[in-house]
Short mmCIF file of C-alpha atoms in Angstrom, two decimals:
data_model
loop_
_atom_site.label_atom_id
_atom_site.label_comp_id
_atom_site.label_asym_id
_atom_site.label_seq_id
_atom_site.Cartn_x
_atom_site.Cartn_y
_atom_site.Cartn_z
CA MET A 914 -35.54 55.86 75.95
CA ALA A 915 -37.67 55.27 72.85
CA ALA A 916 -34.52 55.03 70.77
CA ALA A 917 -33.09 52.38 73.11
CA ASN A 918 -36.22 50.20 72.85
CA LYS A 919 -36.27 50.37 69.06
CA ALA A 920 -35.58 46.87 67.58
CA PRO A 921 -32.78 46.57 65.02
CA ILE A 922 -33.74 46.04 61.41
CA VAL A 923 -32.37 42.77 59.96
CA ILE A 924 -32.17 42.33 56.16
CA LYS A 925 -32.10 38.71 55.00
CA LYS A 926 -30.95 37.90 51.49
CA ILE A 927 -32.43 34.75 50.02
CA LYS A 928 -30.49 32.99 47.24
CA LYS A 929 -32.90 31.51 44.77
CA GLY A 930 -32.25 28.26 42.98
CA GLY A 931 -30.12 26.75 45.73
CA GLY A 932 -29.18 23.15 44.95
CA HIS A 933 -30.15 23.55 41.31
CA GLY A 934 -26.92 24.94 39.85
CA HIS A 935 -25.50 24.27 36.41
CA HIS A 936 -25.00 20.58 35.80
CA GLY A 937 -22.48 20.87 32.92
CA GLY A 938 -22.75 19.58 29.34
CA ALA A 939 -22.11 15.88 29.84
CA TRP A 940 -25.54 15.08 28.45
CA LYS A 941 -24.54 16.65 25.15
CA VAL A 942 -21.71 14.15 24.76
CA ALA A 943 -24.03 11.24 25.44
CA TYR A 944 -26.62 12.64 23.05
CA ALA A 945 -24.01 13.12 20.32
CA ASP A 946 -22.89 9.51 20.74
CA PHE A 947 -26.48 8.36 20.48
CA VAL A 948 -27.12 10.37 17.30
CA THR A 949 -23.88 9.09 15.74
CA ALA A 950 -24.80 5.51 16.56
CA MET A 951 -28.26 5.94 15.05
CA MET A 952 -26.80 7.49 11.91
CA ALA A 953 -24.37 4.59 11.53
CA PHE A 954 -27.20 2.12 12.09
CA PHE A 955 -29.44 3.61 9.42
CA LEU A 956 -26.49 3.89 7.01
CA LEU A 957 -25.79 0.20 7.58
CA MET A 958 -29.44 -0.68 6.97
CA TRP A 959 -29.42 1.36 3.75
CA LEU A 960 -26.26 -0.36 2.51
CA ILE A 961 -27.73 -3.77 3.27
CA ASN A 962 -30.81 -2.94 1.20
CA THR A 963 -28.81 -1.62 -1.77
CA THR A 964 -26.17 -4.36 -2.07
CA SER A 965 -26.25 -7.88 -3.40
CA PRO A 966 -25.30 -10.87 -1.23
CA ASP A 967 -21.97 -11.19 -3.07
CA GLN A 968 -21.14 -7.53 -2.42
CA ARG A 969 -22.00 -7.90 1.26
CA ARG A 970 -19.73 -10.93 1.57
CA GLY A 971 -16.94 -8.99 -0.14
CA ILE A 972 -17.33 -6.03 2.22
CA ALA A 973 -17.31 -8.34 5.23
CA GLU A 974 -14.14 -10.07 4.03
CA PHE A 975 -12.30 -6.83 3.44
CA PHE A 976 -13.25 -5.43 6.84
CA ALA A 977 -12.09 -8.64 8.57
CA PRO A 978 -8.89 -7.87 10.51
CA ALA A 979 -5.70 -9.14 8.91
CA SER A 980 -3.97 -11.61 11.19
CA VAL A 981 -0.25 -11.42 11.86
CA SER A 982 1.68 -14.37 13.16
CA ARG A 983 3.51 -13.66 16.41
CA THR A 984 5.27 -17.00 16.58
CA SER A 985 9.02 -17.35 16.47
CA SER A 986 9.10 -19.98 13.74
CA GLY A 987 11.90 -19.34 11.31
CA SER A 988 13.60 -17.03 13.79
CA GLY A 989 16.92 -17.76 12.19
CA GLY A 990 15.71 -16.44 8.83
CA LEU A 991 15.94 -13.01 7.34
CA LEU A 992 12.68 -11.83 8.86
CA GLN A 993 13.53 -13.13 12.34
CA GLY A 994 10.23 -14.95 12.77
CA THR A 995 8.03 -12.05 11.60
CA ALA A 996 5.59 -13.55 9.13
CA PHE A 997 2.16 -12.86 7.70
CA ASP A 998 -0.57 -15.46 8.02
CA ASP A 999 -1.91 -16.65 4.69
CA GLU A 1000 -5.43 -16.36 6.12
CA GLY A 1001 -4.93 -12.65 6.62
CA VAL A 1002 -4.06 -11.87 3.03
CA LYS A 1003 -5.53 -14.53 0.81
CA HIS A 1004 -8.66 -12.48 0.10
CA ASN A 1005 -6.63 -10.01 -1.94
CA MET A 1006 -5.39 -12.61 -4.40
CA SER A 1007 -6.39 -11.54 -7.88
CA ALA A 1008 -6.23 -13.32 -11.19
CA PRO A 1009 -3.46 -12.28 -13.58
CA VAL A 1010 -4.45 -9.89 -16.31
CA THR A 1011 -4.15 -11.40 -19.79
CA PRO A 1012 -3.77 -8.76 -22.49
CA PRO A 1013 -5.96 -9.32 -25.56
CA SER A 1014 -4.24 -10.92 -28.53
CA ASP A 1015 -6.10 -8.68 -30.97
CA PRO A 1016 -4.31 -5.30 -31.17
CA HIS A 1017 -7.57 -3.67 -32.26
CA TYR A 1018 -9.40 -4.89 -29.18
CA THR A 1019 -11.08 -1.91 -27.47
CA THR A 1020 -13.12 -1.27 -24.38
CA ASN A 1021 -16.22 -1.20 -26.58
CA ASP A 1022 -15.53 -4.81 -27.60
CA ARG A 1023 -15.18 -5.71 -23.95
CA ASP A 1024 -18.43 -4.00 -23.03
CA ALA A 1025 -20.22 -5.74 -25.88
CA GLN A 1026 -19.07 -9.10 -24.52
CA ASN A 1027 -19.98 -8.11 -20.97
CA PRO A 1028 -23.18 -6.03 -20.91
CA ASP A 1029 -22.99 -5.82 -17.13
CA ALA A 1030 -19.62 -4.05 -17.26
CA ASN A 1031 -19.08 -0.87 -15.28
CA THR A 1032 -20.43 2.16 -17.13
CA GLY A 1033 -18.30 4.67 -15.28
CA GLU A 1034 -20.53 5.22 -12.24
CA GLN A 1035 -19.93 3.14 -9.14
CA SER A 1036 -22.57 2.33 -6.58
CA PRO A 1037 -22.06 3.46 -2.98
CA ALA A 1038 -21.49 -0.17 -2.04
CA GLN A 1039 -18.69 -0.49 -4.61
CA ASP A 1040 -17.14 2.74 -3.34
CA ALA A 1041 -17.18 1.37 0.20
CA LEU A 1042 -15.64 -1.88 -1.04
CA ASP A 1043 -12.86 0.00 -2.84
CA ARG A 1044 -12.09 2.10 0.23
CA ALA A 1045 -11.98 -1.00 2.42
CA ARG A 1046 -9.62 -2.71 -0.01
CA THR A 1047 -7.33 0.32 -0.11
CA ILE A 1048 -7.17 0.50 3.70
CA ARG A 1049 -6.41 -3.20 3.93
CA GLU A 1050 -3.72 -3.07 1.25
CA ASN A 1051 -2.05 -0.04 2.82
CA ALA A 1052 -1.89 -1.86 6.15
CA GLN A 1053 -0.37 -4.94 4.53
CA PHE A 1054 2.18 -2.84 2.64
CA SER A 1055 3.13 -1.01 5.83
CA ARG A 1056 3.75 -4.31 7.61
CA ALA A 1057 5.82 -5.61 4.69
CA GLU A 1058 7.88 -2.41 4.68
CA ALA A 1059 8.45 -2.66 8.43
CA ALA A 1060 9.48 -6.32 8.11
CA ILE A 1061 12.05 -5.48 5.43
CA ARG A 1062 13.52 -2.66 7.50
CA GLN A 1063 13.72 -4.89 10.56
CA ALA A 1064 15.40 -7.66 8.57
CA MET A 1065 18.01 -5.20 7.31
CA GLN A 1066 18.71 -3.92 10.83
CA ASP A 1067 19.09 -7.42 12.24
CA LEU A 1068 21.74 -8.48 9.73
CA PRO A 1069 25.07 -6.62 10.04
CA ASP A 1070 26.05 -7.39 6.45
CA VAL A 1071 22.82 -5.83 5.19
CA ALA A 1072 22.46 -2.95 7.64
CA GLU A 1073 25.24 -0.99 5.96
CA LEU A 1074 23.42 -1.38 2.63
CA SER A 1075 20.18 0.18 3.88
CA ARG A 1076 20.91 3.36 1.92
CA HIS A 1077 20.46 1.35 -1.27
CA ILE A 1078 16.78 0.68 -0.45
CA ILE A 1079 13.97 3.22 -0.92
CA MET A 1080 10.39 2.15 -0.16
CA ASP A 1081 7.17 4.09 -0.61
CA GLN A 1082 3.50 3.51 -1.39
CA THR A 1083 2.23 4.70 -4.76
CA PRO A 1084 -1.11 4.40 -6.58
CA GLU A 1085 0.29 1.23 -8.15
CA GLY A 1086 1.29 -0.36 -4.83
CA LEU A 1087 4.34 -0.77 -2.58
CA ARG A 1088 7.41 0.31 -4.56
CA ILE A 1089 10.81 -1.02 -3.50
CA GLN A 1090 13.75 0.62 -5.24
CA ILE A 1091 17.27 -0.80 -5.13
CA ILE A 1092 19.51 2.08 -6.16
CA ASP A 1093 23.20 2.54 -6.85
CA GLN A 1094 25.38 4.70 -4.64
CA GLU A 1095 28.64 6.43 -5.47
CA GLY A 1096 31.22 3.65 -5.66
CA ARG A 1097 28.62 0.97 -4.88
CA SER A 1098 26.57 -0.33 -7.78
CA MET A 1099 24.26 -3.30 -8.20
CA PHE A 1100 25.75 -4.22 -11.58
CA ASP A 1101 29.21 -3.82 -12.99
CA ARG A 1102 29.41 -1.19 -15.71
CA GLY A 1103 27.69 -2.45 -18.84
CA SER A 1104 26.88 -5.80 -17.20
CA THR A 1105 23.47 -7.41 -16.85
CA GLN A 1106 24.51 -9.79 -14.06
CA LEU A 1107 23.67 -8.96 -10.45
CA ASN A 1108 26.71 -8.66 -8.21
CA ASP A 1109 26.92 -10.09 -4.68
CA ARG A 1110 25.65 -6.85 -3.14
CA ALA A 1111 22.49 -6.86 -5.27
CA ARG A 1112 21.81 -10.55 -4.64
CA LEU A 1113 22.09 -9.99 -0.89
CA LEU A 1114 19.58 -7.14 -1.00
CA LEU A 1115 17.13 -9.13 -3.13
CA ARG A 1116 17.41 -12.05 -0.71
CA THR A 1117 16.62 -9.69 2.17
CA ILE A 1118 13.43 -8.30 0.64
CA SER A 1119 12.23 -11.56 -0.91
CA GLY A 1120 11.05 -12.90 2.47
CA ALA A 1121 8.41 -10.19 2.85
CA ILE A 1122 7.47 -10.34 -0.83
CA ALA A 1123 6.93 -14.10 -0.67
CA ARG A 1124 4.40 -13.75 2.15
CA LEU A 1125 2.04 -11.55 0.15
CA PRO A 1126 0.02 -12.76 -2.86
CA ASN A 1127 0.21 -9.52 -4.83
CA ARG A 1128 1.48 -9.49 -8.39
CA LEU A 1129 4.84 -7.89 -9.15
CA MET A 1130 6.10 -5.32 -11.61
CA ILE A 1131 9.87 -5.20 -12.13
CA SER A 1132 11.55 -2.40 -14.06
CA GLY A 1133 15.16 -1.52 -14.77
CA HIS A 1134 16.50 2.04 -14.99
CA THR A 1135 19.81 3.47 -16.15
CA ASP A 1136 21.42 6.88 -15.83
CA GLY A 1137 21.80 9.30 -18.70
CA ALA A 1138 25.27 8.11 -19.71
CA PRO A 1139 25.56 6.04 -22.91
CA ALA A 1140 25.69 2.30 -22.39
CA ALA A 1141 29.15 0.75 -22.37
CA GLY A 1142 30.16 -1.11 -25.51
CA GLY A 1143 27.90 0.92 -27.77
CA GLY A 1144 24.73 -0.88 -26.73
CA SER A 1145 21.33 0.62 -25.93
CA ASN A 1146 20.23 1.69 -22.46
CA TRP A 1147 16.81 0.27 -23.31
CA GLU A 1148 18.24 -3.20 -23.84
CA LEU A 1149 20.54 -2.87 -20.84
CA SER A 1150 17.76 -1.83 -18.45
CA ALA A 1151 15.43 -4.56 -19.72
CA ALA A 1152 18.13 -7.22 -19.30
CA ARG A 1153 18.86 -6.05 -15.76
CA ALA A 1154 15.17 -6.15 -14.83
CA ASN A 1155 14.98 -9.67 -16.21
CA SER A 1156 18.04 -10.63 -14.18
CA ALA A 1157 16.27 -9.41 -11.02
CA ARG A 1158 13.21 -11.45 -11.99
CA ARG A 1159 15.27 -14.63 -12.33
CA GLN A 1160 16.90 -13.99 -8.97
CA LEU A 1161 13.53 -13.53 -7.24
CA GLU A 1162 12.21 -16.73 -8.78
CA SER A 1163 15.28 -18.59 -7.55
CA LEU A 1164 14.45 -17.28 -4.05
CA GLY A 1165 10.98 -18.83 -4.14
CA ILE A 1166 8.84 -16.13 -5.77
CA SER A 1167 6.38 -17.80 -8.15
CA GLY A 1168 6.76 -16.80 -11.77
CA GLU A 1169 2.96 -16.65 -12.03
CA ARG A 1170 3.03 -13.55 -9.85
CA ILE A 1171 5.18 -11.60 -12.31
CA TYR A 1172 2.86 -9.16 -14.06
CA GLN A 1173 5.40 -7.09 -15.97
CA VAL A 1174 9.14 -6.86 -16.60
CA ALA A 1175 10.23 -3.66 -18.31
CA GLY A 1176 13.33 -1.71 -19.25
CA LYS A 1177 12.88 2.05 -19.03
CA ALA A 1178 16.44 3.21 -19.78
CA ASP A 1179 16.86 6.80 -18.54
CA SER A 1180 13.25 7.87 -19.27
CA GLU A 1181 12.27 8.09 -15.57
CA PRO A 1182 15.28 9.43 -13.63
CA LEU A 1183 15.09 9.41 -9.86
CA PHE A 1184 17.04 12.68 -9.89
CA PRO A 1185 15.79 14.63 -12.92
CA ASP A 1186 18.08 17.59 -12.20
CA ASP A 1187 21.16 15.41 -12.70
CA PRO A 1188 20.51 12.40 -14.98
CA THR A 1189 24.10 11.18 -14.53
CA LEU A 1190 23.87 10.59 -10.77
CA PRO A 1191 24.45 6.94 -9.75
CA GLY A 1192 21.09 6.91 -7.91
CA ASN A 1193 19.29 6.98 -11.26
CA ARG A 1194 20.57 3.45 -11.89
CA ARG A 1195 18.14 1.22 -10.06
CA ILE A 1196 15.80 -1.75 -10.05
CA GLU A 1197 12.17 -1.11 -9.08
CA ILE A 1198 10.01 -3.89 -7.66
CA THR A 1199 6.37 -2.96 -7.12
CA LEU A 1200 3.91 -5.06 -5.13
CA MET A 1201 0.78 -4.21 -7.05
CA ARG A 1202 -2.58 -3.37 -5.60
CA GLU A 1203 -5.42 -5.75 -6.38
CA ALA A 1204 -6.93 -3.52 -9.06
CA PRO A 1205 -4.29 -1.72 -11.18
CA PRO A 1206 -5.14 2.01 -11.48
CA LEU A 1207 -6.39 3.32 -14.79
CA PRO A 1208 -3.85 5.30 -16.82
CA PRO A 1209 -4.15 9.13 -16.77
CA GLY A 1210 -6.88 10.40 -19.07
CA TYR A 1211 -8.48 6.98 -19.44
CA GLN A 1212 -12.27 7.00 -19.39
CA LEU A 1213 -14.66 4.11 -19.42
CA ALA A 1214 -16.99 3.95 -22.40
CA PRO A 1215 -20.45 5.41 -21.66
#
């Protein structure tokens, strides 16, 4: 009877911390964004305090977005209406480099005339300006390359010649190479006159070149075979480069933009393993960057 009246024992488990579970790490993301923003702010303040007004204006101009025209004007042309606004690229226009007339002119003479010349160490502001210029130039070169490819695809007569065009970006700028193919050359053997195929290709690429202010380097290259008629490959390549220059000028490219015309014979083969390949015969047109790179091993005077 005593066992029947005995109350059951109930064990109650209490969960602590109810309603206060883990809230995740979203606050860490917000905090990281805040710290990054503060770091960028103080970096900006430091740059403002260490740069001159002219440098600040230059940085602002180079970070300004380049504008691209989306209108259809000139849609019947080679670029099918794709054009670059002058406002978007005019800041990169640079004055032509005039080589000194005195062959004994050295960097020391230049530094003596300009005591404020660069001594080899750039300020952080100048580094930022250089990086901004490089980014802007790369974007412009990419758009020019895309415009040339699109123009070649849109024209049936040119599309089949696309294998003759090689484009890439180098430290010097945007390099456009017009190369020979087996059975399809840009010049007749031993000739310095562009044939119809070469003139058509130059006309195709000239539209994009004309819309950028960059200076141009033009060089001619031959293969390793001796020049026809007993001439020199140096003279032949130089004459072919000059022929390409004249053709570009006839297509509206200002002669003031021509920085250099050179004949390199077979000294820089595109296919070093086989100097006799037709692809070694080519014309190179380089849209130069604003500041030409220093040659290898060159050092500014201390």
